[in-house]
C-alpha positions as a LaTeX table, in Angstrom:
\begin{tabular}{lrrr}
\hline
Residue & $x$ (\AA) & $y$ (\AA) & $z$ (\AA) \\
\hline
Met1 & $-13.95$ & 1.91 & $-5.75$ \\
Phe2 & $-10.69$ & 0.14 & $-6.52$ \\
Lys3 & $-7.33$ & 1.64 & $-7.44$ \\
Ile4 & $-3.95$ & 0.25 & $-8.50$ \\
Phe5 & $-0.74$ & 1.75 & $-7.13$ \\
Lys6 & 2.88 & 1.04 & $-8.08$ \\
Val7 & 5.30 & 0.85 & $-5.14$ \\
Ser8 & 8.34 & 3.12 & $-5.38$ \\
Gly9 & 9.84 & 3.24 & $-1.88$ \\
Thr10 & 11.53 & 0.73 & 0.40 \\
Ser11 & 9.93 & 1.50 & 3.78 \\
Met12 & 7.44 & $-1.38$ & 3.51 \\
Gln13 & 9.89 & $-4.09$ & 2.40 \\
Pro14 & 9.70 & $-7.06$ & 2.28 \\
Ile15 & 5.89 & $-7.02$ & 1.97 \\
Ala16 & 5.82 & $-4.26$ & $-0.67$ \\
Cys17 & 8.95 & $-3.69$ & $-2.76$ \\
Pro18 & 9.74 & $-1.15$ & $-5.48$ \\
Gly19 & 8.00 & $-2.21$ & $-8.70$ \\
Asp20 & 5.28 & $-4.21$ & $-6.95$ \\
Tyr21 & 1.65 & $-3.30$ & $-7.59$ \\
Ile22 & $-0.99$ & $-2.75$ & $-4.92$ \\
Ile23 & $-4.71$ & $-3.18$ & $-5.40$ \\
Ala24 & $-6.59$ & $-1.10$ & $-2.86$ \\
Thr25 & $-10.21$ & $-0.24$ & $-2.13$ \\
Thr26 & $-12.25$ & 2.46 & $-0.44$ \\
Ile27 & $-14.94$ & $-0.04$ & 0.53 \\
Leu28 & $-13.23$ & $-1.31$ & 3.70 \\
Lys29 & $-11.60$ & 1.91 & 4.86 \\
Arg30 & $-13.87$ & 2.24 & 7.89 \\
Leu31 & $-12.60$ & $-1.09$ & 9.22 \\
Phe32 & $-9.33$ & $-0.11$ & 10.83 \\
Leu33 & $-7.70$ & $-3.14$ & 12.30 \\
Lys34 & $-4.31$ & $-3.39$ & 13.86 \\
Asn35 & $-1.65$ & $-4.46$ & 11.32 \\
Arg36 & $-3.82$ & $-3.54$ & 8.31 \\
Leu37 & $-2.09$ & $-1.84$ & 5.36 \\
Val38 & $-3.61$ & 1.53 & 4.51 \\
Ile39 & $-2.94$ & 4.28 & 1.98 \\
Phe40 & $-3.22$ & 8.01 & 2.58 \\
Phe41 & $-2.19$ & 11.10 & 0.63 \\
Asp42 & 0.57 & 13.52 & 1.58 \\
Glu43 & 0.98 & 16.75 & $-0.43$ \\
Ile44 & 4.77 & 16.42 & $-0.58$ \\
His45 & 5.21 & 12.66 & $-0.91$ \\
Ser46 & 2.02 & 11.69 & $-2.81$ \\
Tyr47 & 0.36 & 8.38 & $-1.85$ \\
Ile48 & 1.85 & 6.63 & 1.18 \\
Ile49 & 1.36 & 3.02 & 2.27 \\
Lys50 & 1.86 & 2.16 & 5.94 \\
Arg51 & 0.72 & $-0.40$ & 8.47 \\
Val52 & $-1.65$ & 0.51 & 11.31 \\
Ser53 & 0.20 & $-0.21$ & 14.54 \\
Asn54 & $-2.34$ & 1.20 & 16.98 \\
Ser55 & $-5.92$ & 2.36 & 16.60 \\
Lys56 & $-7.74$ & 4.80 & 18.87 \\
Lys57 & $-11.20$ & 6.34 & 18.58 \\
Ser58 & $-10.34$ & 9.20 & 16.20 \\
Phe59 & $-6.75$ & 8.49 & 15.14 \\
Phe60 & $-4.27$ & 5.71 & 14.65 \\
Thr61 & $-0.52$ & 5.27 & 14.65 \\
Leu62 & 1.36 & 4.13 & 11.55 \\
Lys63 & 4.51 & 2.08 & 11.17 \\
Ser64 & 6.88 & 0.92 & 8.44 \\
Asp65 & 7.70 & $-2.75$ & 7.95 \\
Asn66 & 11.32 & $-2.09$ & 7.00 \\
Thr67 & 13.08 & $-1.11$ & 10.22 \\
Ser68 & 16.41 & $-0.45$ & 8.48 \\
Thr69 & 15.01 & 2.63 & 6.72 \\
Thr70 & 13.80 & 5.88 & 8.15 \\
Ser71 & 10.39 & 7.21 & 7.23 \\
Ile72 & 8.88 & 10.45 & 8.47 \\
Phe73 & 5.58 & 8.59 & 8.63 \\
His74 & 6.82 & 5.86 & 11.01 \\
Asp75 & 5.12 & 6.33 & 14.40 \\
Lys76 & 3.03 & 9.14 & 12.89 \\
Gln77 & $-0.45$ & 9.68 & 14.29 \\
Leu78 & $-3.04$ & 10.21 & 11.58 \\
Asp79 & $-6.70$ & 11.15 & 11.76 \\
Lys80 & $-8.85$ & 8.23 & 10.60 \\
Glu81 & $-10.58$ & 10.46 & 8.05 \\
Gln82 & $-7.28$ & 10.85 & 6.17 \\
Ile83 & $-7.29$ & 7.21 & 5.08 \\
Leu84 & $-8.15$ & 6.91 & 1.40 \\
Phe85 & $-7.68$ & 3.18 & 0.72 \\
Val86 & $-7.21$ & $-0.19$ & 2.40 \\
Val87 & $-4.83$ & $-2.63$ & 0.69 \\
Leu88 & $-6.48$ & $-5.78$ & $-0.66$ \\
Leu89 & $-3.66$ & $-7.39$ & $-2.63$ \\
Ile90 & 0.01 & $-6.93$ & $-3.44$ \\
Ile91 & 1.20 & $-8.24$ & $-6.80$ \\
Lys92 & 4.93 & $-8.81$ & $-6.75$ \\
Arg93 & 6.89 & $-7.27$ & $-9.64$ \\
Lys94 & 8.10 & $-10.68$ & $-10.80$ \\
Asn95 & 4.54 & $-12.03$ & $-11.01$ \\
Phe96 & 3.32 & $-8.90$ & $-12.77$ \\
Glu97 & 6.02 & $-9.28$ & $-15.43$ \\
Ile98 & 4.95 & $-12.92$ & $-15.97$ \\
Leu99 & 1.33 & $-11.77$ & $-16.44$ \\
Leu100 & 2.40 & $-9.11$ & $-18.96$ \\
Asn101 & 4.46 & $-11.60$ & $-20.96$ \\
Phe102 & 1.57 & $-14.07$ & $-20.97$ \\
Lys103 & $-0.80$ & $-11.35$ & $-22.20$ \\
Lys104 & 1.63 & $-10.40$ & $-25.01$ \\
Lys105 & 1.94 & $-14.03$ & $-26.13$ \\
Leu106 & $-1.81$ & $-14.51$ & $-25.97$ \\
Ile107 & $-2.47$ & $-11.43$ & $-28.12$ \\
Lys108 & 0.26 & $-12.44$ & $-30.56$ \\
Asn109 & $-1.40$ & $-15.84$ & $-31.07$ \\
Ile110 & $-4.85$ & $-14.41$ & $-31.78$ \\
\hline
\end{tabular}
């Protein structure tokens, strides 16, 4: 399964900025590799994207890319079963807007 997420926070800048879109999958979620971007769900904060900084047998440690912000999930240990998605692709906001404008022009010319 694939899912598209829209980034709203700043803790993963510069790799994922507010307004960027993330394409993620459940297919590769069993392959936890160091430095891989993963998405999990938190009841208070909704979907969270973080980088795996350390992986053990049953859990791993998360980190934020943006060290100038504070995130309650930075250095958090999470059970591997809590991972919902692995990030495949990040579409920058600027590129997404270009695609939308192209689509609008294409439809207009049909």
